[in-house]
PDB file of C-alpha atoms in Angstrom:
ATOM      1  CA  TRP L   1      -2.489  -1.936 -26.185  1.00 34.00           C
ATOM      2  CA  THR L   2      -3.282  -5.083 -27.559  1.00 38.00           C
ATOM      3  CA  MET L   3      -6.203  -6.577 -27.672  1.00 39.00           C
ATOM      4  CA  ALA L   4      -7.437 -10.358 -26.854  1.00 39.00           C
ATOM      5  CA  PRO L   5     -10.027 -12.579 -26.964  1.00 39.00           C
ATOM      6  CA  ARG L   6     -10.627 -13.949 -23.782  1.00 38.00           C
ATOM      7  CA  ASN L   7     -13.409 -16.475 -22.281  1.00 37.00           C
ATOM      8  CA  ALA L   8     -14.074 -15.773 -18.787  1.00 38.00           C
ATOM      9  CA  ASP L   9     -15.508 -18.105 -16.039  1.00 39.00           C
ATOM     10  CA  SER L  10     -18.723 -16.072 -15.475  1.00 37.00           C
ATOM     11  CA  SER L  11     -19.135 -17.227 -11.716  1.00 38.00           C
ATOM     12  CA  SER L  12     -15.822 -15.991 -10.687  1.00 38.00           C
ATOM     13  CA  GLY L  13     -15.282 -12.912 -12.521  1.00 40.00           C
ATOM     14  CA  ILE L  14     -11.217 -14.428 -12.552  1.00 39.00           C
ATOM     15  CA  ALA L  15     -10.465 -15.702 -16.903  1.00 37.00           C
ATOM     16  CA  PRO L  16      -9.587 -19.495 -16.936  1.00 37.00           C
ATOM     17  CA  GLY L  17      -6.280 -21.035 -17.239  1.00 36.00           C
ATOM     18  CA  ASN L  18      -2.967 -22.028 -15.199  1.00 35.00           C
ATOM     19  CA  ALA L  19      -1.363 -18.523 -16.195  1.00 33.00           C
ATOM     20  CA  LEU L  20      -4.129 -16.430 -13.851  1.00 38.00           C
ATOM     21  CA  GLU L  21      -4.078 -18.774 -11.904  1.00 42.00           C
ATOM     22  CA  ARG L  22      -3.309 -17.032  -8.170  1.00 45.00           C
ATOM     23  CA  ALA L  23       0.278 -17.370  -7.130  1.00 62.00           C
ATOM     24  CA  ASP L  24       1.027 -18.194  -3.477  1.00 78.00           C
ATOM     25  CA  ARG L  25       3.128 -15.680  -2.806  1.00 85.00           C
ATOM     26  CA  SER L  26       1.230 -12.347  -4.272  1.00 93.00           C
ATOM     27  CA  ILE L  27      -0.208  -9.450  -2.567  1.00 95.00           C
ATOM     28  CA  ALA L  28      -1.528  -6.290  -2.962  1.00 96.00           C
ATOM     29  CA  VAL L  29      -0.832  -3.907  -0.081  1.00 97.00           C
ATOM     30  CA  LEU L  30      -4.327  -1.484  -0.217  1.00 97.00           C
ATOM     31  CA  PRO L  31      -4.503   2.136   0.170  1.00 96.00           C
ATOM     32  CA  PHE L  32      -3.981   2.744   3.723  1.00 96.00           C
ATOM     33  CA  ALA L  33      -7.003   4.848   5.526  1.00 95.00           C
ATOM     34  CA  ASP L  34      -7.125   7.542   7.409  1.00 95.00           C
ATOM     35  CA  MET L  35      -7.660   7.616  11.086  1.00 95.00           C
ATOM     36  CA  SER L  36      -6.777  10.843  12.208  1.00 90.00           C
ATOM     37  CA  PRO L  37      -8.400  13.013  14.219  1.00 87.00           C
ATOM     38  CA  ASP L  38      -9.211  15.926  11.296  1.00 88.00           C
ATOM     39  CA  GLY L  39      -9.140  13.518   8.620  1.00 87.00           C
ATOM     40  CA  SER L  40      -6.051  15.261   6.606  1.00 91.00           C
ATOM     41  CA  GLN L  41      -3.763  11.853   6.580  1.00 92.00           C
ATOM     42  CA  LEU L  42      -4.450  10.733   3.548  1.00 93.00           C
ATOM     43  CA  TYR L  43      -1.523  11.634   1.803  1.00 91.00           C
ATOM     44  CA  LEU L  44       0.391  10.567   4.589  1.00 91.00           C
ATOM     45  CA  ALA L  45      -0.869   6.894   4.450  1.00 93.00           C
ATOM     46  CA  ASP L  46      -1.333   6.526   0.966  1.00 94.00           C
ATOM     47  CA  GLY L  47       2.166   7.326   1.409  1.00 92.00           C
ATOM     48  CA  MET L  48       3.215   4.024   3.697  1.00 92.00           C
ATOM     49  CA  ALA L  49       0.858   2.130   2.036  1.00 94.00           C
ATOM     50  CA  GLU L  50       2.717   3.276  -1.906  1.00 93.00           C
ATOM     51  CA  GLU L  51       6.349   1.896   0.009  1.00 91.00           C
ATOM     52  CA  ILE L  52       5.710  -0.969   1.864  1.00 93.00           C
ATOM     53  CA  LEU L  53       4.419  -1.669  -1.276  1.00 94.00           C
ATOM     54  CA  ASN L  54       7.596  -1.223  -2.894  1.00 91.00           C
ATOM     55  CA  LEU L  55       9.605  -2.306   0.194  1.00 91.00           C
ATOM     56  CA  LEU L  56       7.611  -5.602  -0.869  1.00 91.00           C
ATOM     57  CA  ALA L  57       8.070  -5.826  -4.828  1.00 91.00           C
ATOM     58  CA  ALA L  58      11.372  -5.064  -5.122  1.00 88.00           C
ATOM     59  CA  GLY L  59      12.420  -8.574  -4.226  1.00 81.00           C
ATOM     60  CA  GLU L  60      11.717 -11.874  -6.765  1.00 82.00           C
ATOM     61  CA  GLU L  61      10.088 -14.483  -4.329  1.00 81.00           C
ATOM     62  CA  LEU L  62       6.960 -12.021  -4.100  1.00 87.00           C
ATOM     63  CA  THR L  63       4.843 -10.752  -7.033  1.00 93.00           C
ATOM     64  CA  VAL L  64       3.045  -7.752  -5.373  1.00 95.00           C
ATOM     65  CA  ILE L  65       0.295  -5.876  -7.333  1.00 95.00           C
ATOM     66  CA  ALA L  66       1.213  -2.386  -8.763  1.00 95.00           C
ATOM     67  CA  ARG L  67      -0.371   0.490  -6.886  1.00 94.00           C
ATOM     68  CA  THR L  68      -2.790   2.048  -9.792  1.00 93.00           C
ATOM     69  CA  SER L  69      -4.692  -1.240  -9.471  1.00 95.00           C
ATOM     70  CA  SER L  70      -4.508  -2.222  -5.507  1.00 95.00           C
ATOM     71  CA  PHE L  71      -5.550   1.783  -5.267  1.00 95.00           C
ATOM     72  CA  ALA L  72      -8.699   1.250  -7.003  1.00 94.00           C
ATOM     73  CA  PHE L  73     -10.487   0.419  -4.353  1.00 94.00           C
ATOM     74  CA  ARG L  74     -10.687   2.930  -2.466  1.00 90.00           C
ATOM     75  CA  ASP L  75     -14.122   3.338  -1.853  1.00 86.00           C
ATOM     76  CA  GLU L  76     -15.126   0.744  -3.423  1.00 87.00           C
ATOM     77  CA  PRO L  77     -17.671  -1.538  -0.614  1.00 88.00           C
ATOM     78  CA  VAL L  78     -16.354  -5.029  -1.783  1.00 92.00           C
ATOM     79  CA  ASP L  79     -14.832  -7.296  -0.067  1.00 94.00           C
ATOM     80  CA  VAL L  80     -11.095  -8.612   0.712  1.00 94.00           C
ATOM     81  CA  VAL L  81     -12.266 -12.417  -1.389  1.00 96.00           C
ATOM     82  CA  THR L  82     -13.629 -10.027  -3.652  1.00 96.00           C
ATOM     83  CA  ILE L  83     -10.306  -7.743  -4.068  1.00 96.00           C
ATOM     84  CA  SER L  84      -8.273 -11.032  -4.071  1.00 95.00           C
ATOM     85  CA  ARG L  85     -10.023 -12.939  -6.786  1.00 95.00           C
ATOM     86  CA  ARG L  86     -10.761  -9.303  -9.242  1.00 95.00           C
ATOM     87  CA  LEU L  87      -7.130  -8.930  -8.909  1.00 95.00           C
ATOM     88  CA  ASN L  88      -6.039 -12.246  -8.849  1.00 94.00           C
ATOM     89  CA  VAL L  89      -3.584 -12.116  -6.123  1.00 95.00           C
ATOM     90  CA  ALA L  90      -3.355 -14.835  -2.551  1.00 94.00           C
ATOM     91  CA  TYR L  91      -2.961 -12.363   0.028  1.00 95.00           C
ATOM     92  CA  LEU L  92      -4.146  -8.808   0.640  1.00 96.00           C
ATOM     93  CA  LEU L  93      -1.867  -6.741   3.118  1.00 97.00           C
ATOM     94  CA  GLU L  94      -4.261  -3.821   4.648  1.00 96.00           C
ATOM     95  CA  GLY L  95      -3.876  -0.491   6.823  1.00 97.00           C
ATOM     96  CA  SER L  96      -4.044   3.048   8.598  1.00 97.00           C
ATOM     97  CA  LEU L  97      -2.631   5.140   9.724  1.00 95.00           C
ATOM     98  CA  ARG L  98      -3.542   7.796  12.716  1.00 95.00           C
ATOM     99  CA  ARG L  99      -1.467  10.851  12.489  1.00 92.00           C
ATOM    100  CA  ASN L 100      -1.492  13.266  15.970  1.00 89.00           C
ATOM    101  CA  GLY L 101       1.235  16.651  15.976  1.00 89.00           C
ATOM    102  CA  ASP L 102       4.204  14.708  15.492  1.00 89.00           C
ATOM    103  CA  ARG L 103       3.487  10.957  15.963  1.00 92.00           C
ATOM    104  CA  LEU L 104       1.982   8.490  13.675  1.00 92.00           C
ATOM    105  CA  ARG L 105       0.077   4.976  14.556  1.00 95.00           C
ATOM    106  CA  VAL L 106      -0.373   2.669  12.360  1.00 96.00           C
ATOM    107  CA  GLY L 107      -2.163  -0.556  12.041  1.00 97.00           C
ATOM    108  CA  VAL L 108      -1.531  -3.478   9.760  1.00 97.00           C
ATOM    109  CA  GLN L 109      -3.004  -5.995   9.004  1.00 96.00           C
ATOM    110  CA  LEU L 110      -1.888  -9.004   6.551  1.00 95.00           C
ATOM    111  CA  VAL L 111      -5.047 -10.952   5.379  1.00 95.00           C
ATOM    112  CA  ASP L 112      -5.719 -14.723   3.749  1.00 93.00           C
ATOM    113  CA  GLY L 113      -7.769 -13.156   0.524  1.00 94.00           C
ATOM    114  CA  ARG L 114      -8.661 -16.688  -0.570  1.00 91.00           C
ATOM    115  CA  ASP L 115     -11.084 -17.470   2.606  1.00 94.00           C
ATOM    116  CA  GLY L 116     -10.840 -14.283   4.309  1.00 95.00           C
ATOM    117  CA  THR L 117      -9.242 -14.530   7.709  1.00 94.00           C
ATOM    118  CA  ARG L 118      -6.941 -12.624   9.321  1.00 94.00           C
ATOM    119  CA  MET L 119      -3.099 -14.379   9.164  1.00 92.00           C
ATOM    120  CA  TRP L 120      -1.307 -11.782  11.630  1.00 93.00           C
ATOM    121  CA  SER L 121      -1.769  -8.300  12.719  1.00 95.00           C
ATOM    122  CA  ALA L 122       0.080  -4.987  14.583  1.00 96.00           C
ATOM    123  CA  SER L 123      -0.186  -1.799  15.860  1.00 96.00           C
ATOM    124  CA  TYR L 124       3.640   0.586  15.456  1.00 95.00           C
ATOM    125  CA  GLU L 125       3.500   3.883  17.989  1.00 95.00           C
ATOM    126  CA  ARG L 126       6.828   5.689  15.599  1.00 93.00           C
ATOM    127  CA  THR L 127       7.234   9.898  15.906  1.00 92.00           C
ATOM    128  CA  LEU L 128       7.099  10.763  11.271  1.00 88.00           C
ATOM    129  CA  ASP L 129      11.303  10.964  11.946  1.00 88.00           C
ATOM    130  CA  ASP L 130      11.184   6.481  12.611  1.00 89.00           C
ATOM    131  CA  ALA L 131       8.325   6.797   9.327  1.00 88.00           C
ATOM    132  CA  PHE L 132      11.629   4.929   6.695  1.00 85.00           C
ATOM    133  CA  THR L 133      12.061   2.568   9.704  1.00 89.00           C
ATOM    134  CA  LEU L 134       8.398   1.592  10.047  1.00 91.00           C
ATOM    135  CA  GLN L 135       7.814   0.982   6.421  1.00 90.00           C
ATOM    136  CA  SER L 136      10.565  -1.269   6.784  1.00 90.00           C
ATOM    137  CA  GLU L 137       9.671  -3.251   9.857  1.00 93.00           C
ATOM    138  CA  ILE L 138       6.275  -3.833   8.321  1.00 93.00           C
ATOM    139  CA  ALA L 139       7.633  -4.130   5.186  1.00 90.00           C
ATOM    140  CA  GLU L 140       9.832  -7.415   7.138  1.00 90.00           C
ATOM    141  CA  ALA L 141       6.634  -8.230   9.371  1.00 92.00           C
ATOM    142  CA  VAL L 142       4.467  -9.725   5.966  1.00 90.00           C
ATOM    143  CA  ARG L 143       8.100 -10.809   4.419  1.00 86.00           C
ATOM    144  CA  ASP L 144       8.742 -12.637   7.402  1.00 86.00           C
ATOM    145  CA  GLN L 145       4.668 -14.344   8.532  1.00 88.00           C
ATOM    146  CA  LEU L 146       4.939 -15.124   4.105  1.00 85.00           C
ATOM    147  CA  HIS L 147       8.688 -16.284   4.285  1.00 81.00           C
ATOM    148  CA  VAL L 148       9.890 -14.936   1.560  1.00 59.00           C
ATOM    149  CA  ARG L 149      13.160 -13.058   1.380  1.00 45.00           C
ATOM    150  CA  LEU L 150      13.225  -8.628   0.560  1.00 41.00           C
ATOM    151  CA  ALA L 151      15.980  -7.323  -1.741  1.00 42.00           C
ATOM    152  CA  ASP L 152      18.190  -5.472  -0.301  1.00 43.00           C
ATOM    153  CA  THR L 153      17.156  -1.401  -0.946  1.00 43.00           C
ATOM    154  CA  GLY L 154      20.155  -0.244   0.069  1.00 50.00           C
ATOM    155  CA  ASP L 155      20.509   2.184   2.947  1.00 48.00           C
ATOM    156  CA  ARG L 156      18.272   5.035   3.149  1.00 50.00           C
ATOM    157  CA  ARG L 157      18.993   8.686   3.619  1.00 52.00           C
ATOM    158  CA  LEU L 158      17.933  11.079   6.519  1.00 53.00           C
ATOM    159  CA  VAL L 159      15.197  12.672   5.030  1.00 59.00           C
ATOM    160  CA  ASP L 160      13.256  16.297   6.504  1.00 68.00           C
ATOM    161  CA  PRO L 161       9.980  13.974   7.751  1.00 66.00           C
ATOM    162  CA  ALA L 162       9.379  18.147   6.606  1.00 73.00           C
ATOM    163  CA  ALA L 163       9.928  17.543   3.390  1.00 75.00           C
ATOM    164  CA  TYR L 164       8.769  14.731   3.352  1.00 70.00           C
ATOM    165  CA  GLN L 165       5.559  14.689   3.478  1.00 70.00           C
ATOM    166  CA  ARG L 166       5.863  17.911   1.999  1.00 77.00           C
ATOM    167  CA  TYR L 167       6.392  15.659  -1.054  1.00 77.00           C
ATOM    168  CA  LEU L 168       3.789  12.639   0.159  1.00 76.00           C
ATOM    169  CA  GLU L 169       0.832  15.362  -0.189  1.00 80.00           C
ATOM    170  CA  ALA L 170       2.232  17.332  -3.864  1.00 84.00           C
ATOM    171  CA  ARG L 171       2.211  13.152  -4.663  1.00 78.00           C
ATOM    172  CA  PHE L 172      -1.352  12.636  -3.509  1.00 82.00           C
ATOM    173  CA  LEU L 173      -2.433  15.823  -5.090  1.00 83.00           C
ATOM    174  CA  PHE L 174      -0.460  14.974  -8.578  1.00 84.00           C
ATOM    175  CA  ASN L 175      -2.317  11.495  -8.681  1.00 83.00           C
ATOM    176  CA  ARG L 176      -6.034  13.030  -7.636  1.00 83.00           C
ATOM    177  CA  ARG L 177      -6.718  15.753  -9.730  1.00 84.00           C
ATOM    178  CA  MET L 178      -9.266  17.021  -9.151  1.00 86.00           C
ATOM    179  CA  GLY L 179      -9.714  20.594  -8.640  1.00 88.00           C
ATOM    180  CA  ASP L 180      -6.714  22.821  -8.257  1.00 90.00           C
ATOM    181  CA  ASP L 181      -4.837  19.678  -6.992  1.00 86.00           C
ATOM    182  CA  LEU L 182      -2.207  19.825  -9.974  1.00 85.00           C
ATOM    183  CA  GLN L 183      -1.183  24.059  -8.521  1.00 87.00           C
ATOM    184  CA  ARG L 184      -1.145  22.911  -5.367  1.00 86.00           C
ATOM    185  CA  ALA L 185       1.214  20.674  -5.958  1.00 84.00           C
ATOM    186  CA  GLU L 186       3.181  22.220  -7.223  1.00 85.00           C
ATOM    187  CA  ALA L 187       3.743  24.614  -5.003  1.00 85.00           C
ATOM    188  CA  LEU L 188       4.431  21.745  -2.670  1.00 81.00           C
ATOM    189  CA  PHE L 189       6.782  20.126  -4.501  1.00 74.00           C
ATOM    190  CA  LEU L 190       8.467  23.748  -4.888  1.00 77.00           C
TER     191      LEU L 190
END
Protein backbone atom coordinates (compact mmCIF):
# COMPACT_ATOMS: atom_id res chain seq x y z
CA TRP A 1 0.00 0.00 0.00
CA THR A 2 1.24 3.47 -0.79
CA MET A 3 0.03 6.46 1.12
CA ALA A 4 -0.01 9.87 -0.54
CA PRO A 5 -1.46 13.11 0.73
CA ARG A 6 -4.78 14.03 -0.79
CA ASN A 7 -6.70 17.27 -0.69
CA ALA A 8 -10.36 16.45 -0.51
CA ASP A 9 -13.22 18.74 -1.32
CA SER A 10 -15.07 18.64 1.98
CA SER A 11 -18.44 19.32 0.38
CA SER A 12 -18.43 16.22 -1.80
CA GLY A 13 -15.99 13.82 -0.16
CA ILE A 14 -14.30 13.34 -3.55
CA ALA A 15 -10.70 14.36 -4.16
CA PRO A 16 -10.44 17.16 -6.73
CA GLY A 17 -8.63 16.80 -10.03
CA ASN A 18 -9.26 15.46 -13.52
CA ALA A 19 -7.86 12.01 -12.71
CA LEU A 20 -10.61 11.35 -10.19
CA GLU A 21 -13.56 12.85 -12.04
CA ARG A 22 -16.40 10.50 -12.84
CA ALA A 23 -15.99 8.84 -16.22
CA ASP A 24 -19.00 8.84 -18.50
CA ARG A 25 -18.65 5.11 -19.08
CA SER A 26 -18.23 3.91 -15.52
CA ILE A 27 -20.57 1.66 -13.58
CA ALA A 28 -20.90 -0.13 -10.27
CA VAL A 29 -23.00 -3.27 -9.99
CA LEU A 30 -24.57 -3.21 -6.54
CA PRO A 31 -25.40 -6.42 -4.67
CA PHE A 32 -28.78 -7.78 -5.70
CA ALA A 33 -31.46 -8.02 -3.04
CA ASP A 34 -32.77 -11.48 -2.12
CA MET A 35 -36.56 -11.27 -2.42
CA SER A 36 -37.17 -15.01 -2.13
CA PRO A 37 -40.04 -16.02 0.17
CA ASP A 38 -37.70 -17.54 2.77
CA GLY A 39 -34.83 -15.07 2.25
CA SER A 40 -32.28 -17.86 1.83
CA GLN A 41 -31.01 -17.02 -1.67
CA LEU A 42 -28.55 -14.21 -0.89
CA TYR A 43 -25.70 -16.33 -2.26
CA LEU A 44 -27.56 -16.74 -5.56
CA ALA A 45 -28.35 -13.00 -5.71
CA ASP A 46 -24.68 -12.19 -5.05
CA GLY A 47 -23.56 -14.69 -7.68
CA MET A 48 -25.90 -13.22 -10.28
CA ALA A 49 -24.68 -9.66 -9.60
CA GLU A 50 -21.03 -10.71 -9.59
CA GLU A 51 -21.29 -12.60 -12.89
CA ILE A 52 -22.98 -9.60 -14.54
CA LEU A 53 -20.20 -7.41 -13.14
CA ASN A 54 -17.60 -9.79 -14.64
CA LEU A 55 -19.28 -9.74 -18.05
CA LEU A 56 -19.39 -5.94 -18.05
CA ALA A 57 -15.76 -5.69 -16.89
CA ALA A 58 -14.49 -8.00 -19.65
CA GLY A 59 -14.62 -5.22 -22.23
CA GLU A 60 -12.34 -2.21 -22.50
CA GLU A 61 -14.98 0.46 -23.14
CA LEU A 62 -16.53 0.40 -19.67
CA THR A 63 -14.91 1.07 -16.31
CA VAL A 64 -16.44 -1.32 -13.77
CA ILE A 65 -15.93 -0.89 -10.04
CA ALA A 66 -14.65 -3.97 -8.20
CA ARG A 67 -17.07 -6.24 -6.36
CA THR A 68 -15.53 -5.52 -2.97
CA SER A 69 -16.11 -1.79 -3.37
CA SER A 70 -19.63 -1.95 -4.75
CA PHE A 71 -20.82 -4.71 -2.39
CA ALA A 72 -19.65 -2.67 0.62
CA PHE A 73 -22.92 -0.72 0.31
CA ARG A 74 -25.12 -3.80 0.92
CA ASP A 75 -26.30 -2.84 4.40
CA GLU A 76 -25.54 0.86 4.30
CA PRO A 77 -28.68 3.02 4.06
CA VAL A 78 -27.32 5.39 1.42
CA ASP A 79 -29.04 6.83 -1.66
CA VAL A 80 -27.77 6.09 -5.16
CA VAL A 81 -26.41 9.60 -5.74
CA THR A 82 -24.21 9.27 -2.65
CA ILE A 83 -23.06 5.78 -3.67
CA SER A 84 -22.25 7.06 -7.16
CA ARG A 85 -20.25 9.95 -5.77
CA ARG A 86 -18.39 7.76 -3.25
CA LEU A 87 -17.50 5.17 -5.91
CA ASN A 88 -16.82 7.87 -8.51
CA VAL A 89 -19.06 6.31 -11.16
CA ALA A 90 -21.67 7.66 -13.53
CA TYR A 91 -24.05 4.67 -13.42
CA LEU A 92 -25.28 2.05 -10.99
CA LEU A 93 -26.95 -1.28 -11.70
CA GLU A 94 -29.35 -2.39 -8.98
CA GLY A 95 -31.24 -5.64 -8.92
CA SER A 96 -33.31 -8.13 -7.01
CA LEU A 97 -33.69 -11.88 -7.28
CA ARG A 98 -36.61 -14.05 -6.27
CA ARG A 99 -36.38 -17.83 -6.42
CA ASN A 100 -39.29 -20.21 -6.16
CA GLY A 101 -38.27 -23.82 -6.75
CA ASP A 102 -36.32 -23.89 -9.98
CA ARG A 103 -37.79 -20.56 -11.20
CA LEU A 104 -35.89 -17.28 -10.98
CA ARG A 105 -37.30 -13.80 -11.33
CA VAL A 106 -34.67 -11.09 -11.63
CA GLY A 107 -35.45 -7.39 -11.74
CA VAL A 108 -32.76 -4.89 -12.68
CA GLN A 109 -32.55 -1.15 -13.13
CA LEU A 110 -29.85 1.06 -14.53
CA VAL A 111 -29.63 4.35 -12.63
CA ASP A 112 -27.88 7.58 -13.57
CA GLY A 113 -25.85 8.17 -10.44
CA ARG A 114 -25.51 11.88 -11.03
CA ASP A 115 -29.17 12.59 -10.35
CA GLY A 116 -30.70 9.24 -9.30
CA THR A 117 -32.98 8.89 -12.32
CA ARG A 118 -33.83 5.44 -13.59
CA MET A 119 -32.63 5.10 -17.17
CA TRP A 120 -33.85 1.58 -17.84
CA SER A 121 -35.37 -1.35 -16.01
CA ALA A 122 -36.45 -4.85 -16.89
CA SER A 123 -37.75 -8.01 -15.29
CA TYR A 124 -36.69 -11.49 -16.37
CA GLU A 125 -38.18 -14.86 -15.50
CA ARG A 126 -36.22 -18.02 -16.22
CA THR A 127 -35.39 -21.42 -14.79
CA LEU A 128 -32.23 -21.96 -12.76
CA ASP A 129 -30.90 -23.91 -15.76
CA ASP A 130 -30.92 -20.64 -17.73
CA ALA A 131 -28.97 -18.58 -15.16
CA PHE A 132 -25.92 -18.12 -17.43
CA THR A 133 -28.05 -17.04 -20.35
CA LEU A 134 -29.93 -14.65 -18.10
CA GLN A 135 -26.70 -13.06 -16.84
CA SER A 136 -25.54 -12.54 -20.42
CA GLU A 137 -28.91 -11.07 -21.44
CA ILE A 138 -28.80 -8.55 -18.60
CA ALA A 139 -25.19 -7.56 -19.35
CA GLU A 140 -26.07 -7.14 -23.04
CA ALA A 141 -29.08 -4.97 -22.18
CA VAL A 142 -26.95 -2.75 -19.91
CA ARG A 143 -24.35 -2.51 -22.65
CA ASP A 144 -27.01 -1.47 -25.14
CA GLN A 145 -28.27 1.22 -22.78
CA LEU A 146 -24.75 2.59 -22.30
CA HIS A 147 -23.86 2.10 -26.00
CA VAL A 148 -20.71 0.09 -25.33
CA ARG A 149 -19.45 -3.17 -26.78
CA LEU A 150 -18.89 -6.12 -24.46
CA ALA A 151 -15.91 -8.38 -24.93
CA ASP A 152 -16.60 -11.80 -26.41
CA THR A 153 -16.15 -14.18 -23.49
CA GLY A 154 -16.50 -17.27 -25.66
CA ASP A 155 -18.93 -20.12 -25.42
CA ARG A 156 -20.14 -21.08 -21.98
CA ARG A 157 -19.84 -24.71 -21.07
CA LEU A 158 -22.94 -26.55 -19.97
CA VAL A 159 -23.08 -26.45 -16.20
CA ASP A 160 -25.08 -28.55 -13.80
CA PRO A 161 -27.41 -26.03 -12.08
CA ALA A 162 -27.18 -27.86 -8.74
CA ALA A 163 -23.37 -27.80 -8.86
CA TYR A 164 -23.41 -24.11 -9.80
CA GLN A 165 -25.75 -23.36 -6.90
CA ARG A 166 -23.41 -25.20 -4.46
CA TYR A 167 -20.45 -23.27 -5.88
CA LEU A 168 -22.21 -19.91 -5.39
CA GLU A 169 -23.28 -20.79 -1.86
CA ALA A 170 -19.74 -21.94 -0.96
CA ARG A 171 -18.22 -18.75 -2.37
CA PHE A 172 -20.76 -16.64 -0.47
CA LEU A 173 -19.95 -18.42 2.82
CA PHE A 174 -16.21 -18.15 2.17
CA ASN A 175 -16.46 -14.38 1.57
CA ARG A 176 -18.75 -13.80 4.57
CA ARG A 177 -16.59 -15.75 7.08
CA MET A 178 -18.93 -15.72 10.06
CA GLY A 179 -19.15 -18.54 12.60
CA ASP A 180 -18.69 -21.88 10.87
CA ASP A 181 -18.92 -20.42 7.34
CA LEU A 182 -15.47 -21.63 6.29
CA GLN A 183 -16.21 -25.22 7.28
CA ARG A 184 -19.59 -25.10 5.53
CA ALA A 185 -17.97 -23.58 2.41
CA GLU A 186 -15.31 -26.29 2.37
CA ALA A 187 -17.97 -29.00 2.55
CA LEU A 188 -19.84 -27.44 -0.37
CA PHE A 189 -16.67 -27.11 -2.48
CA LEU A 190 -15.96 -30.87 -2.09
